PDB file of C-alpha atoms and ligand atoms in Angstrom:
ATOM      1  CA  MET A   1      40.934  75.936  80.915  1.00 98.00           C
ATOM      2  CA  GLN A   2      41.888  78.596  83.428  1.00 98.00           C
ATOM      3  CA  LEU A   3      39.016  80.732  84.648  1.00 98.00           C
ATOM      4  CA  PHE A   4      39.759  84.245  85.879  1.00 98.00           C
ATOM      5  CA  LEU A   5      37.405  86.721  87.494  1.00 98.00           C
ATOM      6  CA  ASP A   6      37.191  90.159  85.899  1.00 98.00           C
ATOM      7  CA  THR A   7      36.564  92.229  89.014  1.00 98.00           C
ATOM      8  CA  THR A   8      37.875  94.534  91.728  1.00 98.00           C
ATOM      9  CA  ASP A   9      35.048  93.598  94.098  1.00 98.00           C
ATOM     10  CA  THR A  10      36.999  91.799  96.819  1.00 98.00           C
ATOM     11  CA  ALA A  11      33.896  90.709  98.750  1.00 98.00           C
ATOM     12  CA  VAL A  12      32.578  88.925  95.664  1.00 98.00           C
ATOM     13  CA  LEU A  13      36.036  87.551  94.942  1.00 98.00           C
ATOM     14  CA  LYS A  14      36.431  86.161  98.484  1.00 98.00           C
ATOM     15  CA  ASP A  15      33.146  84.333  98.078  1.00 98.00           C
ATOM     16  CA  LEU A  16      33.887  82.855  94.643  1.00 98.00           C
ATOM     17  CA  VAL A  17      37.425  81.813  95.635  1.00 98.00           C
ATOM     18  CA  THR A  18      35.855  79.340  98.071  1.00 98.00           C
ATOM     19  CA  THR A  19      34.669  77.304  95.054  1.00 98.00           C
ATOM     20  CA  GLY A  20      38.298  76.474  94.231  1.00 98.00           C
ATOM     21  CA  LEU A  21      37.512  77.295  90.602  1.00 98.00           C
ATOM     22  CA  VAL A  22      39.046  80.770  90.348  1.00 98.00           C
ATOM     23  CA  ASP A  23      42.510  80.612  88.776  1.00 98.00           C
ATOM     24  CA  GLY A  24      43.260  84.327  88.624  1.00 98.00           C
ATOM     25  CA  VAL A  25      41.878  87.860  88.376  1.00 98.00           C
ATOM     26  CA  THR A  26      41.928  90.642  85.803  1.00 98.00           C
ATOM     27  CA  THR A  27      41.316  94.318  86.446  1.00 98.00           C
ATOM     28  CA  ASN A  28      41.283  97.410  84.261  1.00 98.00           C
ATOM     29  CA  PRO A  29      41.123 101.175  84.893  1.00 98.00           C
ATOM     30  CA  THR A  30      37.311 101.137  84.702  1.00 98.00           C
ATOM     31  CA  LEU A  31      37.105  98.410  87.371  1.00 98.00           C
ATOM     32  CA  ILE A  32      39.640 100.250  89.582  1.00 98.00           C
ATOM     33  CA  ALA A  33      37.510 103.410  89.278  1.00 98.00           C
ATOM     34  CA  LYS A  34      34.420 101.349  90.159  1.00 97.00           C
ATOM     35  CA  SER A  35      36.102 100.088  93.347  1.00 97.00           C
ATOM     36  CA  GLY A  36      36.589 103.661  94.578  1.00 98.00           C
ATOM     37  CA  ARG A  37      39.850 102.543  96.229  1.00 97.00           C
ATOM     38  CA  PRO A  38      43.555 103.272  95.654  1.00 98.00           C
ATOM     39  CA  MET A  39      44.814 100.913  92.937  1.00 98.00           C
ATOM     40  CA  ALA A  40      47.847  99.616  94.860  1.00 98.00           C
ATOM     41  CA  GLU A  41      45.632  98.753  97.847  1.00 98.00           C
ATOM     42  CA  VAL A  42      43.054  96.827  95.767  1.00 98.00           C
ATOM     43  CA  ILE A  43      45.686  94.946  93.768  1.00 98.00           C
ATOM     44  CA  ALA A  44      47.558  93.983  96.952  1.00 98.00           C
ATOM     45  CA  GLU A  45      44.340  92.700  98.546  1.00 98.00           C
ATOM     46  CA  ILE A  46      43.390  90.691  95.441  1.00 98.00           C
ATOM     47  CA  CYS A  47      46.902  89.203  95.258  1.00 98.00           C
ATOM     48  CA  GLY A  48      46.454  88.011  98.823  1.00 97.00           C
ATOM     49  CA  LEU A  49      43.175  86.296  97.934  1.00 98.00           C
ATOM     50  CA  VAL A  50      44.275  84.355  94.851  1.00 98.00           C
ATOM     51  CA  GLU A  51      47.531  82.543  94.168  1.00 96.00           C
ATOM     52  CA  GLY A  52      47.208  82.817  90.402  1.00 98.00           C
ATOM     53  CA  PRO A  53      47.902  85.731  88.064  1.00 98.00           C
ATOM     54  CA  VAL A  54      46.370  89.144  88.863  1.00 98.00           C
ATOM     55  CA  SER A  55      46.400  91.638  86.002  1.00 98.00           C
ATOM     56  CA  ALA A  56      46.996  95.291  86.882  1.00 98.00           C
ATOM     57  CA  GLU A  57      46.913  97.790  84.012  1.00 98.00           C
ATOM     58  CA  VAL A  58      49.328 100.644  83.350  1.00 98.00           C
ATOM     59  CA  ALA A  59      47.878 104.096  82.615  1.00 98.00           C
ATOM     60  CA  ALA A  60      50.829 105.697  80.841  1.00 98.00           C
ATOM     61  CA  MET A  61      50.834 105.890  77.047  1.00 98.00           C
ATOM     62  CA  ASP A  62      54.578 106.362  76.539  1.00 98.00           C
ATOM     63  CA  VAL A  63      57.146 103.562  76.799  1.00 98.00           C
ATOM     64  CA  GLU A  64      59.140 104.994  79.706  1.00 98.00           C
ATOM     65  CA  GLY A  65      55.948 105.707  81.650  1.00 98.00           C
ATOM     66  CA  MET A  66      54.618 102.194  81.015  1.00 98.00           C
ATOM     67  CA  LEU A  67      57.894 100.676  82.147  1.00 98.00           C
ATOM     68  CA  ALA A  68      58.019 102.759  85.333  1.00 98.00           C
ATOM     69  CA  GLU A  69      54.377 102.025  86.197  1.00 98.00           C
ATOM     70  CA  GLY A  70      54.684  98.351  85.285  1.00 98.00           C
ATOM     71  CA  ARG A  71      57.744  97.855  87.475  1.00 98.00           C
ATOM     72  CA  LYS A  72      55.921  99.535  90.373  1.00 98.00           C
ATOM     73  CA  LEU A  73      52.832  97.360  89.885  1.00 98.00           C
ATOM     74  CA  ALA A  74      54.937  94.189  89.563  1.00 98.00           C
ATOM     75  CA  ALA A  75      56.597  94.991  92.883  1.00 98.00           C
ATOM     76  CA  ILE A  76      53.222  94.789  94.702  1.00 98.00           C
ATOM     77  CA  ALA A  77      53.208  90.978  94.677  1.00 98.00           C
ATOM     78  CA  PRO A  78      54.873  88.122  92.773  1.00 98.00           C
ATOM     79  CA  ASN A  79      51.601  87.171  91.076  1.00 98.00           C
ATOM     80  CA  VAL A  80      51.008  90.589  89.482  1.00 98.00           C
ATOM     81  CA  VAL A  81      50.807  90.509  85.692  1.00 98.00           C
ATOM     82  CA  VAL A  82      51.328  93.920  84.122  1.00 98.00           C
ATOM     83  CA  LYS A  83      48.520  94.748  81.725  1.00 98.00           C
ATOM     84  CA  VAL A  84      49.625  96.793  78.723  1.00 98.00           C
ATOM     85  CA  PRO A  85      47.481  98.208  75.893  1.00 98.00           C
ATOM     86  CA  LEU A  86      47.971  96.822  72.397  1.00 98.00           C
ATOM     87  CA  THR A  87      49.674  99.884  70.973  1.00 98.00           C
ATOM     88  CA  ARG A  88      53.084 100.271  69.354  1.00 98.00           C
ATOM     89  CA  ASN A  89      54.424 101.679  72.630  1.00 98.00           C
ATOM     90  CA  GLY A  90      52.671  98.948  74.585  1.00 98.00           C
ATOM     91  CA  LEU A  91      54.445  96.249  72.597  1.00 98.00           C
ATOM     92  CA  ILE A  92      57.843  97.945  72.975  1.00 98.00           C
ATOM     93  CA  ALA A  93      57.228  97.960  76.738  1.00 98.00           C
ATOM     94  CA  THR A  94      56.058  94.339  76.588  1.00 98.00           C
ATOM     95  CA  ARG A  95      59.343  93.277  74.993  1.00 98.00           C
ATOM     96  CA  GLU A  96      61.319  95.033  77.746  1.00 98.00           C
ATOM     97  CA  PHE A  97      59.129  93.516  80.483  1.00 98.00           C
ATOM     98  CA  ALA A  98      59.834  90.073  78.977  1.00 98.00           C
ATOM     99  CA  VAL A  99      63.579  90.739  79.186  1.00 98.00           C
ATOM    100  CA  GLU A 100      63.135  91.782  82.842  1.00 98.00           C
ATOM    101  CA  GLY A 101      61.084  88.671  83.636  1.00 98.00           C
ATOM    102  CA  ILE A 102      57.888  90.642  84.320  1.00 98.00           C
ATOM    103  CA  GLN A 103      54.697  88.881  83.181  1.00 98.00           C
ATOM    104  CA  THR A 104      52.424  90.824  80.812  1.00 98.00           C
ATOM    105  CA  ASN A 105      48.836  90.735  79.638  1.00 98.00           C
ATOM    106  CA  VAL A 106      48.435  92.644  76.371  1.00 98.00           C
ATOM    107  CA  THR A 107      44.920  94.022  76.373  1.00 98.00           C
ATOM    108  CA  LEU A 108      42.428  95.584  73.952  1.00 98.00           C
ATOM    109  CA  CYS A 109      43.254  93.097  71.180  1.00 98.00           C
ATOM    110  CA  PHE A 110      40.774  93.178  68.302  1.00 98.00           C
ATOM    111  CA  SER A 111      42.634  91.493  65.426  1.00 97.00           C
ATOM    112  CA  ALA A 112      44.755  88.414  64.781  1.00 98.00           C
ATOM    113  CA  SER A 113      47.582  90.561  63.403  1.00 98.00           C
ATOM    114  CA  GLN A 114      47.694  92.475  66.705  1.00 98.00           C
ATOM    115  CA  ALA A 115      47.845  89.147  68.554  1.00 98.00           C
ATOM    116  CA  LEU A 116      50.711  87.978  66.331  1.00 98.00           C
ATOM    117  CA  LEU A 117      52.724  91.097  67.204  1.00 98.00           C
ATOM    118  CA  ALA A 118      51.990  90.659  70.925  1.00 98.00           C
ATOM    119  CA  ALA A 119      53.322  87.096  70.823  1.00 98.00           C
ATOM    120  CA  LYS A 120      56.445  88.234  68.964  1.00 98.00           C
ATOM    121  CA  ALA A 121      56.939  90.907  71.640  1.00 98.00           C
ATOM    122  CA  GLY A 122      56.920  88.166  74.282  1.00 98.00           C
ATOM    123  CA  ALA A 123      53.534  88.766  75.902  1.00 98.00           C
ATOM    124  CA  SER A 124      52.599  86.236  78.578  1.00 98.00           C
ATOM    125  CA  TYR A 125      48.878  86.659  77.795  1.00 98.00           C
ATOM    126  CA  ILE A 126      46.901  88.182  74.937  1.00 98.00           C
ATOM    127  CA  SER A 127      43.400  89.475  75.696  1.00 98.00           C
ATOM    128  CA  PRO A 128      41.048  89.455  72.675  1.00 98.00           C
ATOM    129  CA  PHE A 129      37.846  91.331  73.597  1.00 97.00           C
ATOM    130  CA  ILE A 130      35.053  89.018  72.460  1.00 96.00           C
ATOM    131  CA  GLY A 131      31.956  90.909  73.632  1.00 95.00           C
ATOM    132  CA  ARG A 132      33.107  94.268  72.347  1.00 96.00           C
ATOM    133  CA  LEU A 133      33.800  92.739  68.907  1.00 95.00           C
ATOM    134  CA  ASP A 134      30.342  91.153  68.881  1.00 93.00           C
ATOM    135  CA  ASP A 135      28.853  94.548  69.855  1.00 93.00           C
ATOM    136  CA  HIS A 136      30.653  95.970  66.849  1.00 94.00           C
ATOM    137  CA  GLY A 137      29.005  93.479  64.476  1.00 93.00           C
ATOM    138  CA  ALA A 138      32.066  91.202  64.181  1.00 94.00           C
ATOM    139  CA  ASP A 139      32.511  87.601  65.364  1.00 92.00           C
ATOM    140  CA  GLY A 140      34.615  87.672  68.525  1.00 92.00           C
ATOM    141  CA  MET A 141      34.921  83.924  68.677  1.00 93.00           C
ATOM    142  CA  GLU A 142      36.334  83.737  65.154  1.00 96.00           C
ATOM    143  CA  LEU A 143      39.190  85.899  66.430  1.00 97.00           C
ATOM    144  CA  ILE A 144      39.982  83.364  69.175  1.00 98.00           C
ATOM    145  CA  SER A 145      40.140  80.581  66.559  1.00 98.00           C
ATOM    146  CA  GLU A 146      42.431  82.625  64.317  1.00 98.00           C
ATOM    147  CA  ILE A 147      44.814  83.452  67.173  1.00 98.00           C
ATOM    148  CA  ARG A 148      44.835  79.789  68.275  1.00 98.00           C
ATOM    149  CA  ALA A 149      45.801  78.676  64.764  1.00 98.00           C
ATOM    150  CA  ILE A 150      48.544  81.303  64.426  1.00 98.00           C
ATOM    151  CA  TYR A 151      50.057  80.602  67.847  1.00 98.00           C
ATOM    152  CA  ASP A 152      50.000  76.853  67.182  1.00 98.00           C
ATOM    153  CA  ASN A 153      51.533  77.297  63.713  1.00 98.00           C
ATOM    154  CA  TYR A 154      54.589  78.998  65.185  1.00 98.00           C
ATOM    155  CA  GLY A 155      54.728  77.513  68.660  1.00 98.00           C
ATOM    156  CA  TYR A 156      54.190  80.805  70.488  1.00 98.00           C
ATOM    157  CA  ASP A 157      53.572  80.174  74.161  1.00 97.00           C
ATOM    158  CA  THR A 158      51.613  83.409  74.756  1.00 98.00           C
ATOM    159  CA  GLU A 159      48.390  82.322  76.453  1.00 98.00           C
ATOM    160  CA  ILE A 160      45.062  83.333  74.942  1.00 98.00           C
ATOM    161  CA  LEU A 161      42.896  85.005  77.581  1.00 98.00           C
ATOM    162  CA  ALA A 162      39.380  85.460  76.200  1.00 98.00           C
ATOM    163  CA  ALA A 163      38.128  88.778  77.594  1.00 98.00           C
ATOM    164  CA  SER A 164      35.004  90.919  77.443  1.00 97.00           C
ATOM    165  CA  ILE A 165      33.004  87.763  78.135  1.00 97.00           C
ATOM    166  CA  ARG A 166      29.278  88.441  78.511  1.00 96.00           C
ATOM    167  CA  THR A 167      27.575  85.032  78.692  1.00 96.00           C
ATOM    168  CA  PRO A 168      28.176  81.380  79.639  1.00 97.00           C
ATOM    169  CA  ALA A 169      27.904  80.633  75.897  1.00 96.00           C
ATOM    170  CA  HIS A 170      30.942  82.862  75.339  1.00 96.00           C
ATOM    171  CA  VAL A 171      32.897  80.748  77.846  1.00 97.00           C
ATOM    172  CA  THR A 172      31.886  77.507  76.120  1.00 97.00           C
ATOM    173  CA  ALA A 173      32.731  78.843  72.682  1.00 96.00           C
ATOM    174  CA  ALA A 174      36.103  80.169  73.886  1.00 97.00           C
ATOM    175  CA  ALA A 175      36.899  76.754  75.368  1.00 98.00           C
ATOM    176  CA  LEU A 176      35.904  75.013  72.113  1.00 97.00           C
ATOM    177  CA  ALA A 177      38.078  77.443  70.151  1.00 97.00           C
ATOM    178  CA  GLY A 178      41.072  76.480  72.292  1.00 98.00           C
ATOM    179  CA  SER A 179      41.419  79.577  74.443  1.00 98.00           C
ATOM    180  CA  ASP A 180      43.816  78.935  77.341  1.00 98.00           C
ATOM    181  CA  CYS A 181      41.885  81.148  79.760  1.00 98.00           C
ATOM    182  CA  ALA A 182      38.750  83.257  80.011  1.00 98.00           C
ATOM    183  CA  THR A 183      38.208  86.232  82.265  1.00 98.00           C
ATOM    184  CA  ILE A 184      34.628  86.398  83.407  1.00 98.00           C
ATOM    185  CA  PRO A 185      32.507  88.991  85.263  1.00 98.00           C
ATOM    186  CA  PRO A 186      31.234  87.578  88.597  1.00 98.00           C
ATOM    187  CA  ALA A 187      27.566  87.413  87.523  1.00 98.00           C
ATOM    188  CA  THR A 188      28.478  85.395  84.436  1.00 98.00           C
ATOM    189  CA  PHE A 189      30.743  83.152  86.537  1.00 98.00           C
ATOM    190  CA  GLU A 190      27.777  82.433  88.839  1.00 97.00           C
ATOM    191  CA  ALA A 191      25.618  81.703  85.793  1.00 98.00           C
ATOM    192  CA  LEU A 192      28.080  78.996  84.691  1.00 98.00           C
ATOM    193  CA  PHE A 193      26.872  76.791  87.562  1.00 97.00           C
ATOM    194  CA  LYS A 194      23.232  77.008  86.568  1.00 96.00           C
ATOM    195  CA  HIS A 195      20.822  75.206  84.293  1.00 96.00           C
ATOM    196  CA  PRO A 196      17.021  75.183  84.717  1.00 97.00           C
ATOM    197  CA  LEU A 197      16.930  71.410  84.120  1.00 98.00           C
ATOM    198  CA  THR A 198      19.414  70.892  86.961  1.00 98.00           C
ATOM    199  CA  ASP A 199      17.082  72.808  89.309  1.00 98.00           C
ATOM    200  CA  LYS A 200      14.007  70.975  88.031  1.00 98.00           C
ATOM    201  CA  GLY A 201      15.663  67.555  88.229  1.00 98.00           C
ATOM    202  CA  LEU A 202      16.982  68.182  91.727  1.00 98.00           C
ATOM    203  CA  GLU A 203      13.585  69.346  92.931  1.00 98.00           C
ATOM    204  CA  GLN A 204      12.037  66.088  91.684  1.00 98.00           C
ATOM    205  CA  PHE A 205      14.814  63.921  93.176  1.00 98.00           C
ATOM    206  CA  MET A 206      14.497  65.627  96.573  1.00 98.00           C
ATOM    207  CA  ALA A 207      10.711  65.270  96.567  1.00 98.00           C
ATOM    208  CA  ASP A 208      11.010  61.548  95.770  1.00 98.00           C
ATOM    209  CA  TRP A 209      13.779  61.095  98.354  1.00 98.00           C
ATOM    210  CA  ALA A 210      11.628  62.695 101.056  1.00 98.00           C
ATOM    211  CA  LYS A 211       8.917  60.105 100.293  1.00 98.00           C
ATOM    212  CA  THR A 212      11.330  57.261 101.164  1.00 98.00           C
ATOM    213  CA  GLY A 213      11.690  58.539 104.722  1.00 98.00           C
ATOM    214  CA  GLN A 214      15.345  57.452 104.611  1.00 98.00           C
ATOM    215  CA  SER A 215      18.479  59.170 105.831  1.00 97.00           C
ATOM    216  CA  ILE A 216      21.932  58.430 104.365  1.00 97.00           C
ATOM    217  CA  LEU A 217      23.763  59.271 107.599  1.00 97.00           C
TER     218      LEU A 217
HETATM  219  C1  LIG B 301      39.620  92.061  80.767  1.00 71.83           C
HETATM  220  O1  LIG B 301      40.802  92.038  80.855  1.00 71.83           O
HETATM  221  C2  LIG B 301      38.866  93.247  80.329  1.00 71.83           C
HETATM  222  O2  LIG B 301      39.233  94.305  81.142  1.00 71.83           O
HETATM  223  C3  LIG B 301      37.390  93.017  80.374  1.00 71.83           C
HETATM  224  O3  LIG B 301      37.106  91.672  80.061  1.00 71.83           O
HETATM  225  C4  LIG B 301      36.627  93.986  79.542  1.00 71.83           C
HETATM  226  O4  LIG B 301      35.275  93.600  79.515  1.00 71.83           O
HETATM  227  P1  LIG B 301      34.103  94.573  79.020  1.00 71.83           P
HETATM  228  O5  LIG B 301      34.179  94.683  77.542  1.00 71.83           O
HETATM  229  O6  LIG B 301      32.844  93.906  79.471  1.00 71.83           O
HETATM  230  O7  LIG B 301      34.339  95.900  79.694  1.00 71.83           O
END
């Protein structure tokens, strides 16, 4: 499973990249606003930090505007993936980007029928928003399973990118449901490493090791 970081915080990204476990990055207009920096500058810096896909979202709502913005974003670096909203116009733009060989991440997906259309439009990635569906009283993970089944039924190669992840349990469930990728906020990514029994067990092992008086080196 590919693990992406959902962030524009390049200091945090630099640190987590050292683990070798970060396969890509996603951003959105809210995260760009949070960075307080010009979008092109942040995206270029992120693309220099990770080799994998870096999603950068268009802001236009019309097809021509999306295409113009997407082409400009794609020109920043070869690993830019143009993020497009799951609207009728967004899917028309997605189809054109596919023809032009520009990678796309279709975002704000909340239903399996939307995901089906995105795959037909030639999306590289589909981003179902798990946490926001759960917040809304629905079962976000059920949506991942439905999309997996539909894509497998028809052999679509659009990758499922579980988004709006809030907890390590979301990551596990997305992996079990067959999601190709998950995009994870940095704090949740850090939490993936941890378990209280790991800490407790290690504390005991180190205490017992100290009693031996030995050194491995
Ligand atoms: C990813 O592409 C999305 O921008 C992100 O996962 C949204 O997460 P949120 O619902 O926590 O804002």
